[in-house]
XYZ file of C-alpha atoms in Angstrom:
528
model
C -16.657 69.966 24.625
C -19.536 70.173 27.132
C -17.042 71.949 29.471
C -16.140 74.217 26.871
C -19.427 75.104 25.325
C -20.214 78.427 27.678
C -17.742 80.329 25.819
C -19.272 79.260 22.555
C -22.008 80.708 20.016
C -22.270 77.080 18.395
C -19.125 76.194 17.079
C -17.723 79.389 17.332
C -15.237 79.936 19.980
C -14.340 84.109 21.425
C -10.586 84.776 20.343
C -10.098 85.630 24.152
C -10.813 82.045 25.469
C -8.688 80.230 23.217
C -6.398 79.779 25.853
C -8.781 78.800 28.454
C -10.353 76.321 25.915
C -7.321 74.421 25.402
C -6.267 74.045 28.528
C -9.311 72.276 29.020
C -9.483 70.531 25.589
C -5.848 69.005 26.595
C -4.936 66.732 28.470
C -1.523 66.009 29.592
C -0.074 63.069 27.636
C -2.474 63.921 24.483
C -1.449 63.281 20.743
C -1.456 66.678 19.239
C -1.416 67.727 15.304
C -0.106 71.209 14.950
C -0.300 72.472 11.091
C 2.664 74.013 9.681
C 4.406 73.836 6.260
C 3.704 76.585 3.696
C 0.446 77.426 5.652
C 1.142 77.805 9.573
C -1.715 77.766 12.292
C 0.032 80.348 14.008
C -2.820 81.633 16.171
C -3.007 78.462 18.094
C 0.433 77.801 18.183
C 0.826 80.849 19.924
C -1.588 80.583 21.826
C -0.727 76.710 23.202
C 2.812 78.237 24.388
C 0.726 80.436 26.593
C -1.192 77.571 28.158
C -0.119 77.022 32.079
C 2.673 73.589 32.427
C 0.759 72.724 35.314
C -2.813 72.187 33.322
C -1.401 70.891 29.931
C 2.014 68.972 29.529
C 4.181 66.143 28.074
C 1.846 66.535 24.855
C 2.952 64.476 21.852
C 3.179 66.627 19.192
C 2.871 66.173 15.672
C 4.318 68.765 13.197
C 4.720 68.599 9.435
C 7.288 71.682 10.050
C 8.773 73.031 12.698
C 8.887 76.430 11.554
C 8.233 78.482 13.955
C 10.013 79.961 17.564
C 6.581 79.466 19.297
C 6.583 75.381 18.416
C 9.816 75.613 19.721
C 8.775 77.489 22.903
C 6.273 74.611 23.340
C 9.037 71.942 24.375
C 11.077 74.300 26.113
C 8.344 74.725 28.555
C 7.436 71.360 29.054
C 4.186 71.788 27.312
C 5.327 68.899 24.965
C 7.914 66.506 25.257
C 8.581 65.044 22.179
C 7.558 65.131 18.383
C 7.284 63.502 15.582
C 7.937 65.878 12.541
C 9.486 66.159 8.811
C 11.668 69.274 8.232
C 12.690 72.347 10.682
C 15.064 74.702 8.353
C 13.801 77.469 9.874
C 14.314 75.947 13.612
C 17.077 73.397 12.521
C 19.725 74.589 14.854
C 17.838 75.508 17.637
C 16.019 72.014 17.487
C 19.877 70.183 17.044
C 20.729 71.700 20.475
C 17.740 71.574 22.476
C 17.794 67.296 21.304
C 21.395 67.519 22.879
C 20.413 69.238 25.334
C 17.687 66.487 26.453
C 15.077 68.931 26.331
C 13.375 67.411 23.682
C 12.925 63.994 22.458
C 12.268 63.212 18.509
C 10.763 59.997 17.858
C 11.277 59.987 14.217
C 12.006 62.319 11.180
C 9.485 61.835 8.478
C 8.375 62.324 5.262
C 5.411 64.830 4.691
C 2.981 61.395 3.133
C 4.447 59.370 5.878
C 2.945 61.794 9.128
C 0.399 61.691 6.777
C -0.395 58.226 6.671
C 0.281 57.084 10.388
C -2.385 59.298 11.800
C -4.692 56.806 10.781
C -2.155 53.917 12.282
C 0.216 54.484 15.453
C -0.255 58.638 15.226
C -4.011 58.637 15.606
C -4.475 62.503 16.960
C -6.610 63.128 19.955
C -6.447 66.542 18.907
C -5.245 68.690 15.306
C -4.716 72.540 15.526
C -5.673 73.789 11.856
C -6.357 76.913 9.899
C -8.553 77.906 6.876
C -9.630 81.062 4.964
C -12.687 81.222 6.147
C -16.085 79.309 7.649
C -19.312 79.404 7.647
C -21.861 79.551 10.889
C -22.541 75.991 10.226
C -18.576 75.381 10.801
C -17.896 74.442 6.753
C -14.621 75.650 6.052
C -12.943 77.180 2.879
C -8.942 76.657 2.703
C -8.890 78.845 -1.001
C -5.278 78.114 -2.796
C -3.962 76.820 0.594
C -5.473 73.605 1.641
C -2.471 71.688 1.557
C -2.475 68.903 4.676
C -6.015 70.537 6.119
C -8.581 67.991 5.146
C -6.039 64.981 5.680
C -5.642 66.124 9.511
C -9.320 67.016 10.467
C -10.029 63.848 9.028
C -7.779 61.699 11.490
C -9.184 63.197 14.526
C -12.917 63.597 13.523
C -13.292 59.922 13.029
C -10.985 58.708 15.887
C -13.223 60.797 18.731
C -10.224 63.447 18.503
C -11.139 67.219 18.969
C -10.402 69.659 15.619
C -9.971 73.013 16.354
C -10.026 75.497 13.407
C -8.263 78.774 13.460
C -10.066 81.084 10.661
C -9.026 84.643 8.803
C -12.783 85.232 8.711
C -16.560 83.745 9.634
C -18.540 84.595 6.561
C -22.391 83.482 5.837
C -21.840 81.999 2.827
C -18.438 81.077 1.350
C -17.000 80.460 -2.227
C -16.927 76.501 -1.649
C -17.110 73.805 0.631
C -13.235 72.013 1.099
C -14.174 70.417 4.326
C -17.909 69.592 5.779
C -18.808 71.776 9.267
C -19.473 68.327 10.505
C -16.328 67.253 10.991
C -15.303 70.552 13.394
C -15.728 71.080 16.787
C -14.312 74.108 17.278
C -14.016 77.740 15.121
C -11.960 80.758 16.131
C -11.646 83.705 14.074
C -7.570 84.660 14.151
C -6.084 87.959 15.248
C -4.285 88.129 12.063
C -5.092 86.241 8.685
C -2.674 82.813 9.242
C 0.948 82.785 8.444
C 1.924 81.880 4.926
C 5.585 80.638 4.022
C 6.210 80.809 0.044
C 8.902 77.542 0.504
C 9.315 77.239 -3.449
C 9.785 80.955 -4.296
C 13.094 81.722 -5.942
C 14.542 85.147 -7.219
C 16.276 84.664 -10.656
C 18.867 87.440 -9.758
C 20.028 84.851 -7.193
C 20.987 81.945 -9.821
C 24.391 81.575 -10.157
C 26.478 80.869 -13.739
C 27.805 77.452 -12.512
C 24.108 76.322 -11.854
C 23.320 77.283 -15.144
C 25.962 74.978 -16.372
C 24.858 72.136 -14.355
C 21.006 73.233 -15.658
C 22.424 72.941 -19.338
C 23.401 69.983 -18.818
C 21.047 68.233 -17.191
C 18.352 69.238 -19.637
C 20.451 68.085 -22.476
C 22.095 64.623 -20.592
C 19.104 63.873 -18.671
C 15.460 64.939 -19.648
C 16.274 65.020 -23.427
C 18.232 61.617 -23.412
C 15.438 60.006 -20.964
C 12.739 61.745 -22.849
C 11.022 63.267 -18.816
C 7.650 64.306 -19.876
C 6.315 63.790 -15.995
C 8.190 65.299 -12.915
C 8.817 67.024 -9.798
C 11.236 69.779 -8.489
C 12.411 70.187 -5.538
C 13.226 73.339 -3.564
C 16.719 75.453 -4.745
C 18.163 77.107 -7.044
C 19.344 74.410 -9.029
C 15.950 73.401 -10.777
C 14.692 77.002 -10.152
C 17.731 77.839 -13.110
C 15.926 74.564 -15.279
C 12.485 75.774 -15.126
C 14.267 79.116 -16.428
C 16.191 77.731 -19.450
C 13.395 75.744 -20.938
C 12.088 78.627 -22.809
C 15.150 79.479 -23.974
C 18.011 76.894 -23.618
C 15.473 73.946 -24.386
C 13.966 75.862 -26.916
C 17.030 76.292 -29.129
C 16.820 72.334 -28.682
C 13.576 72.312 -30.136
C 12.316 70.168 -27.122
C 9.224 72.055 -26.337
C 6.284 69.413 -26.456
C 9.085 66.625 -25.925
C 9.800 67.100 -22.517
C 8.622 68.186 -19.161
C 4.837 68.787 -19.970
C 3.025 67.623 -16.415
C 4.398 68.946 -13.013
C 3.443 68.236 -9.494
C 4.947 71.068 -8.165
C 3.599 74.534 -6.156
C 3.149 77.372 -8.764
C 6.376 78.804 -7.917
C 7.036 81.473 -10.296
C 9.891 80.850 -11.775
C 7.954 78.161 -13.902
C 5.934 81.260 -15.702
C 7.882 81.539 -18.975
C 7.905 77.825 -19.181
C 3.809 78.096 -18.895
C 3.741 81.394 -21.382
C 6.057 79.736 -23.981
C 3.636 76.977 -23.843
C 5.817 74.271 -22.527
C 3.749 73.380 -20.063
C 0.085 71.188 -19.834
C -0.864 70.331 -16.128
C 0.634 71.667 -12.653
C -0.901 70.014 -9.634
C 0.276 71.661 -6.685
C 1.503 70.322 -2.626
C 0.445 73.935 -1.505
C 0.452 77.882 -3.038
C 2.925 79.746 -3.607
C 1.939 83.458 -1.539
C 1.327 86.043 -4.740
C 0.494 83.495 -7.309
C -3.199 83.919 -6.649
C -4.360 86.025 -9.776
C -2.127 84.194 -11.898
C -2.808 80.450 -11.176
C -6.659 82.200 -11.323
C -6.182 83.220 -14.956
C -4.652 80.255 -15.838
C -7.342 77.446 -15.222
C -5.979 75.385 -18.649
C -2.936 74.380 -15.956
C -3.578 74.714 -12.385
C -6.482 73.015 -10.831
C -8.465 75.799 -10.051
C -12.220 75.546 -7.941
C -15.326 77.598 -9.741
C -13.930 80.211 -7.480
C -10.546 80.483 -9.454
C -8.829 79.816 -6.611
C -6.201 76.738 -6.757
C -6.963 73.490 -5.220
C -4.006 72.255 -3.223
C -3.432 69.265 -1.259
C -0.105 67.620 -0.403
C -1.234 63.989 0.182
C -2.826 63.452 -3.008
C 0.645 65.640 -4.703
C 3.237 63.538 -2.762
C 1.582 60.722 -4.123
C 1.507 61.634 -7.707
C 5.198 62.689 -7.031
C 5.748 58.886 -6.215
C 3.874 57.098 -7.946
C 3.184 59.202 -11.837
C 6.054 60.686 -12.528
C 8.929 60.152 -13.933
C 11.854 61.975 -12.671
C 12.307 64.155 -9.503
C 15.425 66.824 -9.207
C 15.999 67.537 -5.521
C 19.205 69.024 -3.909
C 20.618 68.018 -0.685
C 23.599 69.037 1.654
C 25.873 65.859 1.873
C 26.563 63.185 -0.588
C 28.943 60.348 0.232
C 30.339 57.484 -1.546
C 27.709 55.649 -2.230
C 25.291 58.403 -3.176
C 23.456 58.590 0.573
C 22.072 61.675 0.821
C 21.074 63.604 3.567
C 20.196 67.607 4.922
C 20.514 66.212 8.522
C 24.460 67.719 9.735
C 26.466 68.337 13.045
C 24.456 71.090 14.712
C 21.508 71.151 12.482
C 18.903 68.731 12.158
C 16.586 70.529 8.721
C 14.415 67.215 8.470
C 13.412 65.795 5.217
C 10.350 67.353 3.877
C 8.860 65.234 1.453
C 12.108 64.562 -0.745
C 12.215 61.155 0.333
C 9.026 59.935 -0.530
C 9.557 62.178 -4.048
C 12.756 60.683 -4.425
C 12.532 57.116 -4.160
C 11.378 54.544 -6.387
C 7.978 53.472 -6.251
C 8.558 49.292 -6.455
C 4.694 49.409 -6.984
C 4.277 50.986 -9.779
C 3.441 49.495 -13.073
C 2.543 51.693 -15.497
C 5.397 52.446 -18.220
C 6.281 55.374 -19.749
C 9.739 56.250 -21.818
C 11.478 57.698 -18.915
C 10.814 54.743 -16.561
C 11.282 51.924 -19.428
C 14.881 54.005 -20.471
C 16.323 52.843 -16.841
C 16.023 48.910 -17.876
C 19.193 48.265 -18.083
C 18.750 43.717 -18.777
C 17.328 42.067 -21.387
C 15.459 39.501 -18.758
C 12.171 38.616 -19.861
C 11.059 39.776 -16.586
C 12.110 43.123 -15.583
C 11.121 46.502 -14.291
C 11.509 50.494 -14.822
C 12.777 52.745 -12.686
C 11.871 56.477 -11.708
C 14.623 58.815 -11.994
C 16.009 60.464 -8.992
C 18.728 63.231 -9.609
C 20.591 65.222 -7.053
C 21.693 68.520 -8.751
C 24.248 69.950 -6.773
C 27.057 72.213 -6.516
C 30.459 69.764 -5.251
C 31.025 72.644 -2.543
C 28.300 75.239 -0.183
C 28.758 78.586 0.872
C 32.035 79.491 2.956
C 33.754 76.583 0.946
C 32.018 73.469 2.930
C 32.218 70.735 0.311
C 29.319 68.797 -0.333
C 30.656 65.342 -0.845
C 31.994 63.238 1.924
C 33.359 59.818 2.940
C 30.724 59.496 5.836
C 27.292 61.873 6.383
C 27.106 63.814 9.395
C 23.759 61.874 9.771
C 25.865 59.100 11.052
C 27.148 60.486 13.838
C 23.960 62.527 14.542
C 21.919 59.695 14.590
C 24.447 57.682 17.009
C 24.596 60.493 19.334
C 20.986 60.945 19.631
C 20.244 57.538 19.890
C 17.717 57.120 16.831
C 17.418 53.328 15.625
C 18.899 54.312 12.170
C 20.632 57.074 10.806
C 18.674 59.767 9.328
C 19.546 59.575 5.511
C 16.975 61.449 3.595
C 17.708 59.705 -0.023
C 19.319 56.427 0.029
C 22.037 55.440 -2.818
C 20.514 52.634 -4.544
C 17.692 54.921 -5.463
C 19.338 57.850 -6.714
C 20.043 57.122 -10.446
C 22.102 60.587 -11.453
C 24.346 62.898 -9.718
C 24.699 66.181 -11.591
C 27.080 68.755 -10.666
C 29.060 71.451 -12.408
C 31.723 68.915 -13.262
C 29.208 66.469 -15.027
C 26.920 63.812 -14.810
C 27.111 60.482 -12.820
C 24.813 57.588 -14.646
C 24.807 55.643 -11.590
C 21.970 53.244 -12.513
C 24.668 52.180 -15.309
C 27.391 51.241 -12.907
C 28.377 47.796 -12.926
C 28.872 46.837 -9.348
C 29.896 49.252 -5.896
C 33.345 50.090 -7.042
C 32.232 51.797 -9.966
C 29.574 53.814 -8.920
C 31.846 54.704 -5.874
C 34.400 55.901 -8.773
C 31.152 57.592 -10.490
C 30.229 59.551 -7.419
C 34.400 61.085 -7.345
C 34.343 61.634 -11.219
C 31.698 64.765 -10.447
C 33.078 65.504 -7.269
C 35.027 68.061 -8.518
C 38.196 68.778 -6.028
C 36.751 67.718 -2.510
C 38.311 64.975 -0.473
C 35.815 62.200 -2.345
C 36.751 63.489 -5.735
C 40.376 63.901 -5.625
C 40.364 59.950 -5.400
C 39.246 59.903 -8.908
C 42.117 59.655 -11.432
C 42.118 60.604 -15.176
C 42.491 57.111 -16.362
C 39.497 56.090 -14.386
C 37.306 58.945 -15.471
C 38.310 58.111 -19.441
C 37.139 54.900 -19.009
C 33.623 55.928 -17.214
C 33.191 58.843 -20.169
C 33.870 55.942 -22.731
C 31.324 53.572 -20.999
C 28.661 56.310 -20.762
C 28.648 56.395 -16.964
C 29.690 59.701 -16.580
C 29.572 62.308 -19.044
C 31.280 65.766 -18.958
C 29.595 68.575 -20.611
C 32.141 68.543 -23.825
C 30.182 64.879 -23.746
C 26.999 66.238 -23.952
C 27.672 68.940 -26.879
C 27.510 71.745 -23.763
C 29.601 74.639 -24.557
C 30.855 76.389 -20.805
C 31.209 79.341 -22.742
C 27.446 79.749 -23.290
C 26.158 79.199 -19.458
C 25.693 82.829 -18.682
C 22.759 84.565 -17.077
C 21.329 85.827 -20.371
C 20.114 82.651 -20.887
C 17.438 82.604 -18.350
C 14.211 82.942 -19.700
C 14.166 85.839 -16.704
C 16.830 87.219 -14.300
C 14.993 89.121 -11.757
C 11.275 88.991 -9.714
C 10.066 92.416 -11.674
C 11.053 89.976 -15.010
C 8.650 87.358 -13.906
C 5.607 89.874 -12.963
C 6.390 91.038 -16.587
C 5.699 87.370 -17.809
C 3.137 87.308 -15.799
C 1.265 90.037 -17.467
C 1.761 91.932 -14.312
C -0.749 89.113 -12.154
C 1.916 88.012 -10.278
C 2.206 89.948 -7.127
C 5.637 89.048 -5.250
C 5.479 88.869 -1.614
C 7.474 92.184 0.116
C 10.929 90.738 0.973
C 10.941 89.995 -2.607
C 10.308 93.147 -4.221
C 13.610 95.648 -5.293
C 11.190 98.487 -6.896
């Protein structure tokens, strides 16, 4: 810092020496925390790939997401060596062959709580590259809707003698609050652009297909009515985007609202606005914003947890936590199933991490609060015995281009083999998923007595891939008759009825309309 401090006007750093401040803030072999899930801090990012080899290399990098071709360009050029991160969609294939290619080495794929946690155990940062809204010349920041992982990551290095460097859109004199104490930050650069901002939950109704209604119908009648689900979590798809869209309408001709899914940890994604302005909804505590949500979540302070500003109040620890540990169901999607109900995103040639589903969906074994949802899983009559959270994969049985979905073996297997990592990298193990929905049906797999039949569970929704043409009809009567797998004539689900005019809205310009016109899609989504 000393070294650094002629370029400086306190803890304000000129844009122009950022790159000449950290190659002298790094030190080859350093621990380094680069921020990047919804929320990216781009400016640095960029501006560590343009850092000379010869001054800064063989960093240890720590990303939440590696979303970016500049945190890719970082390895490539020996700048950093290897990483310890939880999801790369956007870099998945590019990361798959640069691991092959030895140009990289991952030392473990992660959940978003679990980076989270070991930088204040084994990942202790000597440095974290951050952004903010805006500071203050004392150096407080304000993160507005967007301060996600922020305070969790300053707070690592600025007690552990590490350096923080803060990338701002603005230096103000006085800002709207205080979300993390000047302090605790060494370093303050104003951006050459306001910081990148990915809307990861954003889904366009017009996009939701009729067989995911189906599987929507049906897991709102065979799952959150039967299990009465007042407390949950969603992951990212289409799949729950096409629940949160038939609650208004679909649930409503149920006459569930006020019975069901009331509290959320989930982003304000705004496909859950006619849920909110039928007034199904109490209490959404968000992981990170949603980009265009501002004004809405702002006028809605009875259900977001909104600062005196109006802005939202993220933060992804304290969500993936409540996501673990308070509620009572999380809906996720995946891209492989097998036999047993492993579950993983990681395939041949693309390695998309985990993101936080498997922290979200696994059972907390700590938890000991009831509540309906969790008691409804008891399935003995001990006098000692325990809940369970429900964990559903809602799923189509085949992808795009025809790929089917469920397998004898994951990918992740082989993956995991050929890239020597200890274990393979299954994102949601079986014994904790307790439902497989598809468009065939549901699979009650916490009913199944014993391996063989949830095995036989697992093919009865398989629809026609490899793993469920091993199902036959006399073994699929006798799971509908025992109640571990229920088809949607089961369920009182007419096919006939799953059609898009059921959603509650069927295109962006329908949810601006719900939104009273405060909801301001980001560009890509906009068609008028």
């Amino acid at each position: 810092m000393a070294m650094v401090s002629p370029w400086m006007n306190g803890k304000i750093l000129s844009p122009k020496k950022i790159i000449d401040a950290l190659e002298t803030l790094l030190v080859p072999g350093d621990r380094v925390v680069i921020e990047s899930v919804q929320k990216q801090a781009d400016f640095l990012s960029r501006s560590l790939a343009k850092v000379n080899p010869k001054k800064v290399h063989d960093l240890k990098a720590v990303i939440w997401a590696i979303a970016r071709p500049d945190h890719m360009e970082i390895f490539e050029q020996g700048i950093a060596s290897q990483v310890d991160f939880s999801f790369a969609g956007p870099q998945s294939l590019r990361l798959a062959q640069m691991l092959e290619d030895g140009q990289i080495l991952v030392n473990s794929i992660n959940t978003y709580v679990e980076l989270s946690a070991r930088m204040f155990v084994d990942l202790i940062p000597n440095a974290v590259l951050v952004c903010a809204d805006m500071a203050d010349r004392e150096g407080n920041l304000y993160t507005g809707a967007n301060t996600e992982d922020t305070p969790s990551m300053i707070e690592a290095a600025a007690f552990s003698n590490g350096i923080v460097i803060v990338q701002v859109n603005e230096i103000v004199d006085k800002l709207p609050r205080v979300d993390v104490p000047g302090g605790w930050i060494d370093v303050i650069v104003e951006s050459d652009r306001p910081y990148a901002k990915e809307p990861i939950q954003t889904r366009d109704p017009k996009d939701i297909k009729e067989l995911q209604i189906l599987t929507a119908m049906m897991v709102i009648r065979g799952i959150y009515e039967r299990h009465n689900v007042l407390s949950l979590n969603h992951g990212v798809g289409f799949d729950t985007a096409a629940i949160e869209l038939l609650l208004p309408t679909y649930g409503g001709k149920l006459g569930l609202k006020g019975k069901i899914c009331r509290n959320w940890i989930l982003n304000p994604q705004p496909t859950l606005i006619p849920a909110i302005e039928s007034g199904w909804i109490e209490s959404v505590y968000s992981f990170g914003n949603e980009d265009g949500m501002e004004k809405y979540v702002a006028a809605r302070p009875d259900i977001y947890f909104t600062g005196p500003d109006g802005s939202l109040r993220s933060n992804r620890v304290f969500a993936q936590l409540a996501g673990h540990y308070a509620v009572d169901l999380f809906a996720g999607s995946t891209l492989q199933i097998d036999t047993d109900g492993n579950s993983s995103t990681v395939t041949k040639g693309r390695i998309s991490g985990f993101g936080g589903a498997p922290n979200l969906g696994s059972d907390a074994r700590g938890r000991r609060h009831p509540s309906p949802a969790w008691l409804s899983l008891i399935t003995s009559d001990n006098a000692i015995v325990r809940g369970q959270k429900l964990c559903v994969q809602v799923v189509e049985t085949f992808k795009a281009g025809g790929v089917p979905l469920f397998v004898e073996t994951l990918d992740a297997v082989r993956v995991g083999r050929d890239a020597k990592m200890p274990i393979a990298p299954v994102m949601i193990y079986g014994d904790d998923v307790t439902h497989i929905a598809t468009e065939e049906g549901i699979a009650y797999l916490y009913k199944a007595d014993g391996i063989e039949e949830r095995r036989a569970a697992v093919a009865a929704v398989a629809g026609v891939t490899k793993v469920g043409l091993k199902s036959t009809a006399k073994q699929v009567a006798a799971l509908r008759a025992k109640g571990v797998v229920a088809y949607p004539e089961d369920l009182g689900v007419r096919r006939s009825d799953a059609n898009r005019s059921l959603l509650a809205a069927r295109s962006m310009k329908d949810l601006v309309t719900w939104s009273g016109g405060l909801y301001e899609p980001p560009a890509r989504f906009r068609s008028w």
